[in-house]
Amino acid sequence: MDNNTLRAGFIGLGAMGQAMARHLHGAGFLAAVWNRTAAKAGALAQELAVAAPETPAQLAQSCDVVFVCVAADADVLAVIQALEPGLQPGSLVVDTSTVSPATARTAAQRLAARGVGFVDAPVTGGVEGARNGTLSVLVGGGAADVERVRPLLASFGQRIAHFGAVGAGQAAKAVNQVMVAGIAEAVCEGLALAERLELDTDALIDTLGNGAAGSWFLQKRGRTMLADQFEGGFKLALLHKDLGIVQAIASELGAQLATTQAALADYGQLLADGHGDEEISALIRLKRRQVGSG
Ligand code: NAP
């Protein structure tokens, strides 16, 4: 089948999924959308003039490639189950959610029994990256399946890296989340210390941001966290979920990941305190308490 005539469906129109679906539409691939909260799908379908079928299975019937972007492992498996009755042999499911490599392999096995392909394609680059179409896409799957969907991934991904068989994209994403969590630990702790030292934090972000401590997180979230703005962006409940995935991988390998352990405990505390829907930079709430600056 010609890649340029593939019809794509999108399931899961949250902060990331809605933006990715828009890019697929812009590239001429989007045929249908579905979301658990139906009003979101209805509004987007009307705006983009695409279909909004009632069930995932109905969406699957009219699409060659079904993209999924939902929250966690159980959600992906529930969506796959709902899609199954409608999926045509030869079609493909591409999961862009962040879940465990084991869940990716389970999904692939279930679909293979129906002659349906599966590609894990978690993304990094944040909500901004999704909106701007500049995500990095970390891919696992068979080479032919990956090549088939590459033009679709390119509609929202600036970098597309194929790491190996199904699950390899999620393994690469787990490594990414170790780094994301570690950078957040360091930047939030550093800025809480800067407040305690009564430094000019505006000057500090500009100066340190252009030196060896410079990072995406310091540049994009430094000023907002100092102003106690934690809405939008990457919800800390999702990072907590991702660190649980990393922890499971580490215990399978018998590996010690000290920074991941610390971050998991910190985000667990913030979740228990009712901050799960806030952006991950809300970690500064805890760091302020630990540093004695808030
Ligand atoms: P979000 O805004 O909370 O959206 C979650 C979406 O999943 C919503 O459309 C929700 O439907 C749907 N959903 C959840 N459980 C479902 C279920 N059981 N059945 C059907 N639909 C379900 O989350 P997000 O920020 O877009 O993140 C989505 C995925 O991308 C997560 O795996 C996350 O870890 C990953 N990710 C996020 C970022 C980021 O910066 N936000 C970056 C990279 C990767 P409703 O509308 O009905 O709630």
mmCIF file of C-alpha atoms and ligand atoms in Angstrom:
data_model
loop_
_atom_site.group_PDB
_atom_site.id
_atom_site.type_symbol
_atom_site.label_atom_id
_atom_site.label_comp_id
_atom_site.label_asym_id
_atom_site.label_seq_id
_atom_site.Cartn_x
_atom_site.Cartn_y
_atom_site.Cartn_z
ATOM 1 C CA MET A 1 0.000 0.000 0.000
ATOM 2 C CA ASP A 2 1.253 3.498 -0.828
ATOM 3 C CA ASN A 3 2.279 5.255 2.403
ATOM 4 C CA ASN A 4 0.854 8.546 1.199
ATOM 5 C CA THR A 5 -2.672 7.175 0.982
ATOM 6 C CA LEU A 6 -2.735 5.653 4.479
ATOM 7 C CA ARG A 7 -5.786 6.627 6.529
ATOM 8 C CA ALA A 8 -4.964 7.256 10.172
ATOM 9 C CA GLY A 9 -7.186 7.248 13.227
ATOM 10 C CA PHE A 10 -6.252 8.778 16.567
ATOM 11 C CA ILE A 11 -7.372 7.548 19.995
ATOM 12 C CA GLY A 12 -6.657 9.676 23.088
ATOM 13 C CA LEU A 13 -6.955 13.424 22.545
ATOM 14 C CA GLY A 14 -5.235 14.660 25.700
ATOM 15 C CA ALA A 15 -2.504 17.296 25.894
ATOM 16 C CA MET A 16 -0.198 15.262 23.627
ATOM 17 C CA GLY A 17 -2.630 13.304 21.479
ATOM 18 C CA GLN A 18 -4.708 16.266 20.344
ATOM 19 C CA ALA A 19 -1.585 18.086 19.127
ATOM 20 C CA MET A 20 -0.230 15.010 17.332
ATOM 21 C CA ALA A 21 -3.609 14.370 15.691
ATOM 22 C CA ARG A 22 -3.577 17.939 14.354
ATOM 23 C CA HIS A 23 -0.191 17.349 12.709
ATOM 24 C CA LEU A 24 -1.419 14.101 11.126
ATOM 25 C CA HIS A 25 -4.354 16.113 9.796
ATOM 26 C CA GLY A 26 -2.014 18.807 8.466
ATOM 27 C CA ALA A 27 -0.063 16.132 6.580
ATOM 28 C CA GLY A 28 -3.270 14.760 5.069
ATOM 29 C CA PHE A 29 -3.413 11.455 6.962
ATOM 30 C CA LEU A 30 -6.099 11.915 9.617
ATOM 31 C CA ALA A 31 -9.434 10.209 8.873
ATOM 32 C CA ALA A 32 -11.024 9.749 12.325
ATOM 33 C CA VAL A 33 -10.650 10.490 16.033
ATOM 34 C CA TRP A 34 -11.982 8.904 19.221
ATOM 35 C CA ASN A 35 -11.674 9.970 22.851
ATOM 36 C CA ARG A 36 -13.062 8.440 26.068
ATOM 37 C CA THR A 37 -14.657 11.794 26.896
ATOM 38 C CA ALA A 38 -16.614 11.991 23.645
ATOM 39 C CA ALA A 39 -17.076 15.784 23.598
ATOM 40 C CA LYS A 40 -13.329 16.275 22.942
ATOM 41 C CA ALA A 41 -13.464 14.017 19.881
ATOM 42 C CA GLY A 42 -16.672 15.648 18.635
ATOM 43 C CA ALA A 43 -15.198 19.152 18.840
ATOM 44 C CA LEU A 44 -11.933 18.212 17.101
ATOM 45 C CA ALA A 45 -13.702 16.170 14.420
ATOM 46 C CA GLN A 46 -15.982 19.093 13.627
ATOM 47 C CA GLU A 47 -13.088 21.559 13.493
ATOM 48 C CA LEU A 48 -10.942 19.329 11.229
ATOM 49 C CA ALA A 49 -13.815 17.818 9.242
ATOM 50 C CA VAL A 50 -12.876 14.225 10.079
ATOM 51 C CA ALA A 51 -15.045 11.376 11.390
ATOM 52 C CA ALA A 52 -15.824 10.836 15.084
ATOM 53 C CA PRO A 53 -17.080 7.235 15.269
ATOM 54 C CA GLU A 54 -18.808 6.062 18.436
ATOM 55 C CA THR A 55 -16.424 3.248 19.307
ATOM 56 C CA PRO A 56 -12.723 2.429 18.826
ATOM 57 C CA ALA A 57 -13.774 -0.652 16.814
ATOM 58 C CA GLN A 58 -15.726 1.537 14.362
ATOM 59 C CA LEU A 59 -12.699 3.809 14.027
ATOM 60 C CA ALA A 60 -10.485 0.776 13.359
ATOM 61 C CA GLN A 61 -12.774 -0.380 10.542
ATOM 62 C CA SER A 62 -12.113 2.778 8.551
ATOM 63 C CA CYS A 63 -8.361 3.162 9.172
ATOM 64 C CA ASP A 64 -5.097 1.579 8.012
ATOM 65 C CA VAL A 65 -3.118 2.901 10.990
ATOM 66 C CA VAL A 66 -4.512 3.578 14.464
ATOM 67 C CA PHE A 67 -2.514 5.876 16.739
ATOM 68 C CA VAL A 68 -3.009 5.581 20.488
ATOM 69 C CA CYS A 69 -1.973 8.179 23.092
ATOM 70 C CA VAL A 70 -3.569 7.398 26.461
ATOM 71 C CA ALA A 71 -2.230 7.515 30.008
ATOM 72 C CA ALA A 72 -0.857 4.227 31.357
ATOM 73 C CA ASP A 73 -0.307 0.508 30.672
ATOM 74 C CA ALA A 74 -3.808 -0.692 31.600
ATOM 75 C CA ASP A 75 -5.346 2.071 29.449
ATOM 76 C CA VAL A 76 -3.359 1.012 26.368
ATOM 77 C CA LEU A 77 -4.386 -2.633 26.814
ATOM 78 C CA ALA A 78 -8.043 -1.608 27.318
ATOM 79 C CA VAL A 79 -7.952 0.458 24.109
ATOM 80 C CA ILE A 80 -6.349 -2.428 22.173
ATOM 81 C CA GLN A 81 -9.125 -4.711 23.397
ATOM 82 C CA ALA A 82 -11.766 -2.209 22.299
ATOM 83 C CA LEU A 83 -10.099 -1.831 18.880
ATOM 84 C CA GLU A 84 -9.737 -5.555 18.195
ATOM 85 C CA PRO A 85 -13.166 -6.324 16.729
ATOM 86 C CA GLY A 86 -12.707 -3.624 14.072
ATOM 87 C CA LEU A 87 -9.050 -4.013 13.106
ATOM 88 C CA GLN A 88 -8.443 -5.326 9.603
ATOM 89 C CA PRO A 89 -5.598 -7.819 8.939
ATOM 90 C CA GLY A 90 -2.652 -5.848 7.523
ATOM 91 C CA SER A 91 -3.450 -2.745 9.518
ATOM 92 C CA LEU A 92 -1.158 -1.270 12.184
ATOM 93 C CA VAL A 93 -1.474 0.119 15.696
ATOM 94 C CA VAL A 94 1.088 2.735 16.768
ATOM 95 C CA ASP A 95 1.200 3.417 20.499
ATOM 96 C CA THR A 96 2.703 6.800 21.406
ATOM 97 C CA SER A 97 1.828 6.536 25.135
ATOM 98 C CA THR A 98 4.623 5.936 27.643
ATOM 99 C CA VAL A 99 4.197 2.409 29.020
ATOM 100 C CA SER A 100 6.476 -0.516 29.894
ATOM 101 C CA PRO A 101 8.343 -2.525 27.230
ATOM 102 C CA ALA A 102 6.446 -5.572 28.557
ATOM 103 C CA THR A 103 3.077 -3.932 27.823
ATOM 104 C CA ALA A 104 4.257 -3.097 24.293
ATOM 105 C CA ARG A 105 5.176 -6.746 23.749
ATOM 106 C CA THR A 106 1.837 -7.952 25.178
ATOM 107 C CA ALA A 107 -0.068 -5.593 22.856
ATOM 108 C CA ALA A 108 2.000 -6.726 19.866
ATOM 109 C CA GLN A 109 1.371 -10.411 20.592
ATOM 110 C CA ARG A 110 -2.359 -9.876 20.916
ATOM 111 C CA LEU A 111 -2.517 -7.996 17.639
ATOM 112 C CA ALA A 112 -0.209 -10.395 15.769
ATOM 113 C CA ALA A 113 -2.787 -13.131 16.374
ATOM 114 C CA ARG A 114 -5.149 -11.064 14.157
ATOM 115 C CA GLY A 115 -2.548 -10.239 11.510
ATOM 116 C CA VAL A 116 -2.278 -6.677 12.801
ATOM 117 C CA GLY A 117 1.119 -4.989 13.257
ATOM 118 C CA PHE A 118 2.244 -2.991 16.285
ATOM 119 C CA VAL A 119 4.842 -0.260 16.723
ATOM 120 C CA ASP A 120 5.750 1.364 20.044
ATOM 121 C CA ALA A 121 6.536 5.023 19.439
ATOM 122 C CA PRO A 122 6.714 6.962 22.723
ATOM 123 C CA VAL A 123 7.694 10.585 22.325
ATOM 124 C CA THR A 124 9.734 13.213 24.116
ATOM 125 C CA GLY A 125 9.721 16.983 23.785
ATOM 126 C CA GLY A 126 6.771 17.932 25.945
ATOM 127 C CA VAL A 127 3.457 19.514 25.088
ATOM 128 C CA GLU A 128 5.386 22.318 23.344
ATOM 129 C CA GLY A 129 7.130 19.753 21.133
ATOM 130 C CA ALA A 130 3.799 18.150 20.282
ATOM 131 C CA ARG A 131 2.251 21.520 19.400
ATOM 132 C CA ASN A 132 5.238 22.578 17.291
ATOM 133 C CA GLY A 133 5.697 19.197 15.603
ATOM 134 C CA THR A 134 9.243 18.930 16.981
ATOM 135 C CA LEU A 135 8.948 15.763 19.073
ATOM 136 C CA SER A 136 11.616 13.077 19.190
ATOM 137 C CA VAL A 137 10.019 9.678 18.521
ATOM 138 C CA LEU A 138 11.600 6.566 20.084
ATOM 139 C CA VAL A 139 10.540 3.593 18.011
ATOM 140 C CA GLY A 140 10.367 -0.173 18.489
ATOM 141 C CA GLY A 141 8.956 -2.637 15.970
ATOM 142 C CA GLY A 142 9.587 -4.603 12.810
ATOM 143 C CA ALA A 143 11.512 -2.697 10.129
ATOM 144 C CA ALA A 144 8.734 -2.937 7.511
ATOM 145 C CA ASP A 145 6.073 -1.686 9.938
ATOM 146 C CA VAL A 146 8.294 1.189 11.058
ATOM 147 C CA GLU A 147 9.062 2.243 7.472
ATOM 148 C CA ARG A 148 5.364 2.142 6.631
ATOM 149 C CA VAL A 149 4.451 4.593 9.373
ATOM 150 C CA ARG A 150 7.597 6.771 9.188
ATOM 151 C CA PRO A 151 5.932 9.488 7.030
ATOM 152 C CA LEU A 152 3.089 9.680 9.560
ATOM 153 C CA LEU A 153 5.497 9.887 12.520
ATOM 154 C CA ALA A 154 7.372 12.627 10.640
ATOM 155 C CA SER A 155 4.247 14.815 10.719
ATOM 156 C CA PHE A 156 4.817 15.446 14.466
ATOM 157 C CA GLY A 157 8.370 14.162 14.977
ATOM 158 C CA GLN A 158 11.548 16.019 14.097
ATOM 159 C CA ARG A 159 13.740 13.055 15.040
ATOM 160 C CA ILE A 160 12.621 9.472 14.561
ATOM 161 C CA ALA A 161 14.989 6.831 15.979
ATOM 162 C CA HIS A 162 14.312 3.110 15.527
ATOM 163 C CA PHE A 163 15.909 1.257 18.468
ATOM 164 C CA GLY A 164 14.970 -2.362 17.630
ATOM 165 C CA ALA A 165 12.136 -4.833 18.075
ATOM 166 C CA VAL A 166 8.798 -4.044 19.772
ATOM 167 C CA GLY A 167 9.493 -2.680 23.277
ATOM 168 C CA ALA A 168 12.815 -1.050 22.341
ATOM 169 C CA GLY A 169 11.172 2.371 21.919
ATOM 170 C CA GLN A 170 9.715 2.107 25.423
ATOM 171 C CA ALA A 171 13.103 0.989 26.802
ATOM 172 C CA ALA A 172 14.703 4.109 25.280
ATOM 173 C CA LYS A 173 11.904 6.234 26.730
ATOM 174 C CA ALA A 174 12.569 4.752 30.207
ATOM 175 C CA VAL A 175 16.194 5.944 29.922
ATOM 176 C CA ASN A 176 14.877 9.380 28.921
ATOM 177 C CA GLN A 177 12.642 9.529 31.998
ATOM 178 C CA VAL A 178 15.589 8.681 34.296
ATOM 179 C CA MET A 179 17.297 11.788 32.885
ATOM 180 C CA VAL A 180 14.168 13.989 32.964
ATOM 181 C CA ALA A 181 13.580 13.106 36.629
ATOM 182 C CA GLY A 182 17.233 13.635 37.575
ATOM 183 C CA ILE A 183 17.379 17.037 35.859
ATOM 184 C CA ALA A 184 14.165 18.106 37.611
ATOM 185 C CA GLU A 185 15.605 16.982 40.988
ATOM 186 C CA ALA A 186 18.731 19.076 40.425
ATOM 187 C CA VAL A 187 17.088 22.198 38.959
ATOM 188 C CA CYS A 188 14.280 22.379 41.565
ATOM 189 C CA GLU A 189 16.764 21.815 44.397
ATOM 190 C CA GLY A 190 19.140 24.448 42.978
ATOM 191 C CA LEU A 191 16.427 27.080 42.548
ATOM 192 C CA ALA A 192 15.049 26.419 46.062
ATOM 193 C CA LEU A 193 18.597 26.975 47.357
ATOM 194 C CA ALA A 194 18.887 30.177 45.299
ATOM 195 C CA GLU A 195 15.693 31.486 46.950
ATOM 196 C CA ARG A 196 17.090 30.631 50.400
ATOM 197 C CA LEU A 197 20.296 32.507 49.508
ATOM 198 C CA GLU A 198 18.142 35.456 48.332
ATOM 199 C CA LEU A 199 19.886 35.539 44.962
ATOM 200 C CA ASP A 200 18.461 37.382 41.923
ATOM 201 C CA THR A 201 16.863 34.305 40.353
ATOM 202 C CA ASP A 202 16.107 36.073 37.057
ATOM 203 C CA ALA A 203 19.782 36.844 36.527
ATOM 204 C CA LEU A 204 20.683 33.377 37.771
ATOM 205 C CA ILE A 205 18.476 31.600 35.196
ATOM 206 C CA ASP A 206 19.899 33.721 32.356
ATOM 207 C CA THR A 207 23.493 33.213 33.438
ATOM 208 C CA LEU A 208 23.464 29.566 34.519
ATOM 209 C CA GLY A 209 21.137 28.657 31.648
ATOM 210 C CA ASN A 210 23.903 29.561 29.215
ATOM 211 C CA GLY A 211 26.602 27.661 31.080
ATOM 212 C CA ALA A 212 27.221 24.042 32.006
ATOM 213 C CA ALA A 213 23.985 23.878 34.042
ATOM 214 C CA GLY A 214 21.896 24.967 31.047
ATOM 215 C CA SER A 215 18.965 22.686 30.238
ATOM 216 C CA TRP A 216 15.566 22.669 28.541
ATOM 217 C CA PHE A 217 13.940 22.318 31.964
ATOM 218 C CA LEU A 218 15.757 25.313 33.512
ATOM 219 C CA GLN A 219 14.979 27.517 30.489
ATOM 220 C CA LYS A 220 11.318 26.493 30.058
ATOM 221 C CA ARG A 221 10.257 25.871 33.658
ATOM 222 C CA GLY A 222 12.673 27.886 35.814
ATOM 223 C CA ARG A 223 10.756 31.163 35.858
ATOM 224 C CA THR A 224 7.306 29.565 35.992
ATOM 225 C CA MET A 225 8.139 27.382 38.997
ATOM 226 C CA LEU A 226 9.570 30.394 40.863
ATOM 227 C CA ALA A 227 6.223 32.138 40.193
ATOM 228 C CA ASP A 228 4.332 29.061 41.500
ATOM 229 C CA GLN A 229 2.799 28.374 38.060
ATOM 230 C CA PHE A 230 2.385 24.627 37.699
ATOM 231 C CA GLU A 231 -0.494 24.251 35.233
ATOM 232 C CA GLY A 232 -0.149 22.763 31.714
ATOM 233 C CA GLY A 233 2.903 20.766 30.606
ATOM 234 C CA PHE A 234 3.825 17.308 31.914
ATOM 235 C CA LYS A 235 1.701 16.203 34.873
ATOM 236 C CA LEU A 236 3.735 14.849 37.760
ATOM 237 C CA ALA A 237 1.356 11.896 38.145
ATOM 238 C CA LEU A 238 2.555 10.801 34.678
ATOM 239 C CA LEU A 239 6.246 11.079 35.604
ATOM 240 C CA HIS A 240 5.527 9.109 38.780
ATOM 241 C CA LYS A 241 3.946 6.428 36.566
ATOM 242 C CA ASP A 242 7.005 6.462 34.263
ATOM 243 C CA LEU A 243 9.412 6.098 37.191
ATOM 244 C CA GLY A 244 7.436 3.055 38.317
ATOM 245 C CA ILE A 245 8.116 1.585 34.855
ATOM 246 C CA VAL A 246 11.828 2.367 35.249
ATOM 247 C CA GLN A 247 11.859 0.788 38.696
ATOM 248 C CA ALA A 248 10.298 -2.418 37.332
ATOM 249 C CA ILE A 249 12.934 -2.560 34.571
ATOM 250 C CA ALA A 250 15.700 -1.957 37.144
ATOM 251 C CA SER A 251 14.504 -4.690 39.485
ATOM 252 C CA GLU A 252 14.331 -7.169 36.587
ATOM 253 C CA LEU A 253 17.976 -6.344 35.850
ATOM 254 C CA GLY A 254 19.030 -6.192 39.517
ATOM 255 C CA ALA A 255 20.166 -2.591 38.858
ATOM 256 C CA GLN A 256 20.354 0.160 41.526
ATOM 257 C CA LEU A 257 19.074 3.560 40.281
ATOM 258 C CA ALA A 258 19.559 5.956 43.205
ATOM 259 C CA THR A 259 18.285 9.132 41.503
ATOM 260 C CA THR A 260 15.201 7.349 40.187
ATOM 261 C CA GLN A 261 14.479 6.035 43.712
ATOM 262 C CA ALA A 262 14.746 9.541 45.184
ATOM 263 C CA ALA A 263 12.526 11.048 42.477
ATOM 264 C CA LEU A 264 9.952 8.268 42.854
ATOM 265 C CA ALA A 265 9.719 8.987 46.600
ATOM 266 C CA ASP A 266 9.452 12.770 46.021
ATOM 267 C CA TYR A 267 6.702 12.498 43.390
ATOM 268 C CA GLY A 268 4.916 9.894 45.541
ATOM 269 C CA GLN A 269 4.844 12.487 48.325
ATOM 270 C CA LEU A 270 3.518 15.213 45.994
ATOM 271 C CA LEU A 271 0.827 12.836 44.716
ATOM 272 C CA ALA A 272 -0.206 12.031 48.291
ATOM 273 C CA ASP A 273 -0.376 15.784 48.972
ATOM 274 C CA GLY A 274 -2.863 16.182 46.073
ATOM 275 C CA HIS A 275 -0.541 17.749 43.449
ATOM 276 C CA GLY A 276 -0.774 14.967 40.830
ATOM 277 C CA ASP A 277 -2.243 17.189 38.105
ATOM 278 C CA GLU A 278 0.480 19.801 38.454
ATOM 279 C CA GLU A 279 3.499 20.083 36.140
ATOM 280 C CA ILE A 280 6.637 18.207 37.294
ATOM 281 C CA SER A 281 8.336 21.488 38.317
ATOM 282 C CA ALA A 282 5.923 21.500 41.309
ATOM 283 C CA LEU A 283 8.733 19.407 42.826
ATOM 284 C CA ILE A 284 10.082 22.774 44.023
ATOM 285 C CA ARG A 285 7.310 22.693 46.683
ATOM 286 C CA LEU A 286 9.129 19.786 48.388
ATOM 287 C CA LYS A 287 12.603 21.157 47.734
ATOM 288 C CA ARG A 288 11.647 24.475 49.366
ATOM 289 C CA ARG A 289 10.608 22.579 52.489
ATOM 290 C CA GLN A 290 13.833 20.564 52.484
ATOM 291 C CA VAL A 291 16.033 23.602 51.857
ATOM 292 C CA GLY A 292 14.093 25.782 54.283
ATOM 293 C CA SER A 293 13.229 28.458 51.726
ATOM 294 C CA GLY A 294 9.446 28.181 51.747
HETATM 295 P P1 NAP B 1 -3.553 13.656 29.298
HETATM 296 O O1 NAP B 1 -3.594 15.060 28.828
HETATM 297 O O2 NAP B 1 -3.907 13.331 30.709
HETATM 298 O O3 NAP B 1 -4.473 12.791 28.295
HETATM 299 C C1 NAP B 1 -4.709 11.427 28.523
HETATM 300 C C2 NAP B 1 -5.612 10.905 27.424
HETATM 301 O O4 NAP B 1 -5.773 9.502 27.606
HETATM 302 C C3 NAP B 1 -7.019 11.526 27.442
HETATM 303 O O5 NAP B 1 -7.460 11.661 26.108
HETATM 304 C C4 NAP B 1 -7.822 10.455 28.192
HETATM 305 O O6 NAP B 1 -9.199 10.501 27.890
HETATM 306 C C5 NAP B 1 -7.180 9.215 27.638
HETATM 307 N N1 NAP B 1 -7.372 8.016 28.484
HETATM 308 C C6 NAP B 1 -6.847 7.777 29.707
HETATM 309 N N2 NAP B 1 -7.209 6.560 30.146
HETATM 310 C C7 NAP B 1 -7.991 6.023 29.175
HETATM 311 C C8 NAP B 1 -8.665 4.792 29.037
HETATM 312 N N3 NAP B 1 -8.624 3.837 29.989
HETATM 313 N N4 NAP B 1 -9.368 4.571 27.892
HETATM 314 C C9 NAP B 1 -9.406 5.515 26.925
HETATM 315 N N5 NAP B 1 -8.792 6.703 27.003
HETATM 316 C C10 NAP B 1 -8.088 6.950 28.110
HETATM 317 O O7 NAP B 1 -2.093 13.010 29.094
HETATM 318 P P2 NAP B 1 -0.949 13.446 28.057
HETATM 319 O O8 NAP B 1 -0.079 14.466 28.699
HETATM 320 O O9 NAP B 1 -1.540 13.686 26.717
HETATM 321 O O10 NAP B 1 -0.083 12.082 28.037
HETATM 322 C C11 NAP B 1 -0.489 10.952 27.284
HETATM 323 C C12 NAP B 1 0.675 9.942 27.224
HETATM 324 O O11 NAP B 1 1.835 10.595 26.656
HETATM 325 C C13 NAP B 1 1.099 9.414 28.610
HETATM 326 O O12 NAP B 1 1.477 8.073 28.514
HETATM 327 C C14 NAP B 1 2.291 10.309 28.944
HETATM 328 O O13 NAP B 1 3.174 9.672 29.860
HETATM 329 C C15 NAP B 1 2.918 10.510 27.576
HETATM 330 N N6 NAP B 1 3.731 11.743 27.421
HETATM 331 C C16 NAP B 1 3.298 12.936 27.918
HETATM 332 C C17 NAP B 1 4.111 14.060 27.749
HETATM 333 C C18 NAP B 1 3.694 15.422 28.276
HETATM 334 O O14 NAP B 1 4.551 16.331 28.324
HETATM 335 N N7 NAP B 1 2.450 15.630 28.646
HETATM 336 C C19 NAP B 1 5.320 13.963 27.068
HETATM 337 C C20 NAP B 1 5.705 12.742 26.540
HETATM 338 C C21 NAP B 1 4.898 11.632 26.734
HETATM 339 P P3 NAP B 1 -10.192 11.547 28.639
HETATM 340 O O15 NAP B 1 -10.157 12.802 27.822
HETATM 341 O O16 NAP B 1 -11.499 10.881 28.630
HETATM 342 O O17 NAP B 1 -9.638 11.751 30.048
#
